[in-house]
PDB file of C-alpha atoms in Angstrom:
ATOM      1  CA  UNK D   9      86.930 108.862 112.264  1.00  0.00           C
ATOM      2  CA  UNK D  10      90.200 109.207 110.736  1.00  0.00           C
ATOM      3  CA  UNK D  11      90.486 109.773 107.146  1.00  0.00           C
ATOM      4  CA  UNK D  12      94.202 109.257 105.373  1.00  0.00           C
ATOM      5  CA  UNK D  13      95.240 110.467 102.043  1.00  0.00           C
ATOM      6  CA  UNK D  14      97.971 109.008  99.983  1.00  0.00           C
ATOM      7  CA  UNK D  15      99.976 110.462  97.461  1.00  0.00           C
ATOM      8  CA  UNK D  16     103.342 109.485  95.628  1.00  0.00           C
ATOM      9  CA  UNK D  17     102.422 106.776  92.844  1.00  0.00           C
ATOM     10  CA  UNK D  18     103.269 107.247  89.380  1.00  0.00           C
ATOM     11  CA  UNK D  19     105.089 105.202  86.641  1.00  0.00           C
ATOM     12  CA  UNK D  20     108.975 104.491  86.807  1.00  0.00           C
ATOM     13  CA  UNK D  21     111.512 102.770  85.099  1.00  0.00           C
ATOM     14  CA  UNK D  22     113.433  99.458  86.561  1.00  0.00           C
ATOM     15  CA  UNK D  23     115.790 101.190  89.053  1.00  0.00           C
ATOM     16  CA  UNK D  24     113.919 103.923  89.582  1.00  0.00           C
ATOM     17  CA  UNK D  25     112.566 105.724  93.296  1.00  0.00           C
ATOM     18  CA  UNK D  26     109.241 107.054  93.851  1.00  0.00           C
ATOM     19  CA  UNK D  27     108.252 108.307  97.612  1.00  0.00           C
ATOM     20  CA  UNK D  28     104.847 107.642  98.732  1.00  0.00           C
ATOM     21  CA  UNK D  29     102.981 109.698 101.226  1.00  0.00           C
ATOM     22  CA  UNK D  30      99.750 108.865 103.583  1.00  0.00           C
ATOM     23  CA  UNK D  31      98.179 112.041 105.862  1.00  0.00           C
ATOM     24  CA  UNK D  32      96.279 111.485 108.330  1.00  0.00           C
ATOM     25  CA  UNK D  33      93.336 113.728 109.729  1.00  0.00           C
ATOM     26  CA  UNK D  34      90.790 113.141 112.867  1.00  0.00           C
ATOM     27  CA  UNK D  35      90.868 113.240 116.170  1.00  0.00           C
ATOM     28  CA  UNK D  36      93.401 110.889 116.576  1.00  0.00           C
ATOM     29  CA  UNK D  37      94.701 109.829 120.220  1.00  0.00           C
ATOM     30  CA  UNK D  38      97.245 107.104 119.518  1.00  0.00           C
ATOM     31  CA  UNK D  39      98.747 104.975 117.032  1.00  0.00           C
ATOM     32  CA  UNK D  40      99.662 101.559 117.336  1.00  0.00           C
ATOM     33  CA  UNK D  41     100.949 100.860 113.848  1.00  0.00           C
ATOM     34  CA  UNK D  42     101.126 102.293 110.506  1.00  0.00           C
ATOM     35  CA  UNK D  43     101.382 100.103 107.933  1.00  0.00           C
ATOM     36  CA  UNK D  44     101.855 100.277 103.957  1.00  0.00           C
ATOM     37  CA  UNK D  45     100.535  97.144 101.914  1.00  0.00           C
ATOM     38  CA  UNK D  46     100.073  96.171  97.968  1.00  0.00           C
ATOM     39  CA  UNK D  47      97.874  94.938  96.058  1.00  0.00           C
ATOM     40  CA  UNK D  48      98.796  93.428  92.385  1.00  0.00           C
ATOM     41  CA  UNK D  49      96.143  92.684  89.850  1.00  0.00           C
ATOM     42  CA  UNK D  50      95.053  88.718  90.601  1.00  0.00           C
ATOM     43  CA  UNK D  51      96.778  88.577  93.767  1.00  0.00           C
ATOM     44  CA  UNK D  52      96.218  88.858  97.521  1.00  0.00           C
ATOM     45  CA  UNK D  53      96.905  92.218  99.335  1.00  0.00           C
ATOM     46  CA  UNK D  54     100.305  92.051 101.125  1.00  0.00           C
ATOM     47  CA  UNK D  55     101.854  93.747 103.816  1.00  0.00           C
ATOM     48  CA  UNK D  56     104.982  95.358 102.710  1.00  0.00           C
ATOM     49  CA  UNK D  57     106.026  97.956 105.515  1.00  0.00           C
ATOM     50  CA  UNK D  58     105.066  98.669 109.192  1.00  0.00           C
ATOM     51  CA  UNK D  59     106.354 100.849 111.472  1.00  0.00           C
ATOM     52  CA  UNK D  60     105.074 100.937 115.016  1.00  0.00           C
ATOM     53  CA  UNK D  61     104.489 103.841 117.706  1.00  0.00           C
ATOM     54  CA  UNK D  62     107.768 102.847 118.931  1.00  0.00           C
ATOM     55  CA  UNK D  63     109.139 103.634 115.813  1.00  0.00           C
ATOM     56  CA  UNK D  64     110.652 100.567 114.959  1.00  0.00           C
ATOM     57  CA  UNK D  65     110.175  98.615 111.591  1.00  0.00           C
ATOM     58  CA  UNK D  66     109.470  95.780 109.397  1.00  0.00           C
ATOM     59  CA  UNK D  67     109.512  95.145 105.675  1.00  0.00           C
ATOM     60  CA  UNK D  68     108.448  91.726 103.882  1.00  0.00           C
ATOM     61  CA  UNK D  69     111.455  90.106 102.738  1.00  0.00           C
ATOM     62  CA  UNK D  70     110.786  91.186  98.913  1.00  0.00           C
ATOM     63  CA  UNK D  71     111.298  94.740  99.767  1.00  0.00           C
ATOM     64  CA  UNK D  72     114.006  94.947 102.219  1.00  0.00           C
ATOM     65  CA  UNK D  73     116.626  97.026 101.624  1.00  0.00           C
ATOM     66  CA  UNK D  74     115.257  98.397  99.358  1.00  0.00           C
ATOM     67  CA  UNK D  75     111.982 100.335 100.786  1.00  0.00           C
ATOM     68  CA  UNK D  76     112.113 102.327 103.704  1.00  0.00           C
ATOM     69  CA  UNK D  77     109.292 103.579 106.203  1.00  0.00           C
ATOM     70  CA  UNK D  78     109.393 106.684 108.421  1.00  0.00           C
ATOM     71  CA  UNK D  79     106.781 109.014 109.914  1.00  0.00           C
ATOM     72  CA  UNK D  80     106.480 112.625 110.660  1.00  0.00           C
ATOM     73  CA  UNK D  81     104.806 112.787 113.922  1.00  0.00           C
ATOM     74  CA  UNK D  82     104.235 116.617 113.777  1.00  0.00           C
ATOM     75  CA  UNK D  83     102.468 115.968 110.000  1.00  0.00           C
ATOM     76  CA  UNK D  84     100.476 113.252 111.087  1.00  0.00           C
ATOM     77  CA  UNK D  85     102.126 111.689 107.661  1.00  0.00           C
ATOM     78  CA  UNK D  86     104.217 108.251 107.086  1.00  0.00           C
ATOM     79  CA  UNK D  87     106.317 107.763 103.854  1.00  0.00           C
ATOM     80  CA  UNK D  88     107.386 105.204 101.735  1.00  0.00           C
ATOM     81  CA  UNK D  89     110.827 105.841 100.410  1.00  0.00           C
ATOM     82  CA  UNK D  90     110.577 103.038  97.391  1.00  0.00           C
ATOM     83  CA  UNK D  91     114.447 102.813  95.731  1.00  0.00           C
ATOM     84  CA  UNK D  92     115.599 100.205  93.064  1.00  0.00           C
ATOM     85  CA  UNK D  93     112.150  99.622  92.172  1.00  0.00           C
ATOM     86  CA  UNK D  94     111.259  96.427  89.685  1.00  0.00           C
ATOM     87  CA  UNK D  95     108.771  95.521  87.863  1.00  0.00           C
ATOM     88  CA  UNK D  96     107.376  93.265  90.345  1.00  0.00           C
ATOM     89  CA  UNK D  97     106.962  95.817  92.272  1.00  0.00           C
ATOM     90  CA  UNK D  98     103.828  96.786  90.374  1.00  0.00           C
ATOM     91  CA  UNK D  99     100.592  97.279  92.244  1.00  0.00           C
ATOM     92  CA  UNK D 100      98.091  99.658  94.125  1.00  0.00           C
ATOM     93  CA  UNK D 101      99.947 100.465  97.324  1.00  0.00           C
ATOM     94  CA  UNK D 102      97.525 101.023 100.448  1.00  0.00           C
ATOM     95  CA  UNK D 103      98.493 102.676 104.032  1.00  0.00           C
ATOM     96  CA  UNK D 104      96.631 101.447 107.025  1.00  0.00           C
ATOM     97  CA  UNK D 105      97.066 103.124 110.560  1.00  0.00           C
ATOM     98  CA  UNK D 106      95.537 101.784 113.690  1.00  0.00           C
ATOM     99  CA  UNK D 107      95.267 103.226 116.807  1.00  0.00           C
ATOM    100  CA  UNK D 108      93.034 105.378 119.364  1.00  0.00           C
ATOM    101  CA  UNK D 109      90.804 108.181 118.264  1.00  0.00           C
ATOM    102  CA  UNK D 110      88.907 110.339 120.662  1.00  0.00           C
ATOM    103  CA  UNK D 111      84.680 110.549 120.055  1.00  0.00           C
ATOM    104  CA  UNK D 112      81.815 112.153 121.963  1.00  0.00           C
ATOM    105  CA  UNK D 113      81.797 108.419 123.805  1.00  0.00           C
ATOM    106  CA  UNK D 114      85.563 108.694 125.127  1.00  0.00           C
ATOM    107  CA  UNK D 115      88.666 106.445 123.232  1.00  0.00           C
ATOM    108  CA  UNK D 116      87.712 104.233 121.216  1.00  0.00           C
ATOM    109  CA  UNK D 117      90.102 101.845 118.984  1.00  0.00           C
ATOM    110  CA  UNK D 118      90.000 102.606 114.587  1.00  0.00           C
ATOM    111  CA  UNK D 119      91.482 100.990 111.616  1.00  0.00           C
ATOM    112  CA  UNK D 120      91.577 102.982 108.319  1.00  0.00           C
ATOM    113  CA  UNK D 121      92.902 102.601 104.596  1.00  0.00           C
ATOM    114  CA  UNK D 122      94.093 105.335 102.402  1.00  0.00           C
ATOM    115  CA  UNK D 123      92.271 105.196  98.939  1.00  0.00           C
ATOM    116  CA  UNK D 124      95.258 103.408  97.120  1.00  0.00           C
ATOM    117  CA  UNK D 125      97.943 105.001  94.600  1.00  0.00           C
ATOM    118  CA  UNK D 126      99.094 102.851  91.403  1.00  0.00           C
ATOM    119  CA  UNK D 127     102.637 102.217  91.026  1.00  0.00           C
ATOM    120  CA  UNK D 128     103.968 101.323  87.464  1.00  0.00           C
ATOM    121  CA  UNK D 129     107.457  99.904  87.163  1.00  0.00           C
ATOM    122  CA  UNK D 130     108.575  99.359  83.007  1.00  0.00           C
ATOM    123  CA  UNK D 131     111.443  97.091  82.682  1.00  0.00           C
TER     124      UNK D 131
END
């Protein structure tokens, strides 16, 4: 299986940057899409950020411009890059990848989450 670890979160003024980071370890074959989502308290988790194997990208309209995700291929890691930050930007951000990952039984398809890292943004 494929196990990701995120890193990055912290608490930030309004206006502030904070980088997140999710590695990835496992036998992975492929990814289809790697995705970064948030969850505030009371409220429904949302996708904020996906890039695909492609490489290309989309952001939910409340981030963009303002958030960008990229990938290091080599590092098995995607980041991210969080700028301008605001308070409603508050929440536990998740990253998902999906893909291929080989197992004694040949490819088979997996979906994983990262444990979650709080961001804090004071105003």
């Amino acid at each position: 299986q494929v196990q990701l670890v995120e890193s990055g979160g912290g608490l930030v003024q309004a206006g502030g940057s904070l980088r997140l980071s999710c590695a990835a370890s496992g036998s992975i074959f492929s990814i289809d899409a790697m995705d970064y989502y948030r969850q505030a308290p009371g409220k429904q988790r949302e996708l904020v950020a996906r890039i695909s194997s492609g490489g290309s990208t989309n952001y939910a309209d409340s981030v963009k411009g303002r958030f960008t995700i990229s990938r290091d291929n080599a590092k098995n890691t995607v980041y991210l890059q969080m700028n301008s930050l605001k308070p409603e930007d508050t929440a536990v951000y998740y990253c998902h990848w999906r893909g291929q990952v080989v197992s004694i039984t040949g490819v088979t398809d997996f979906g994983s989450w990262g444990q979650g890292t709080q961001v804090s943004v004071s105003s």
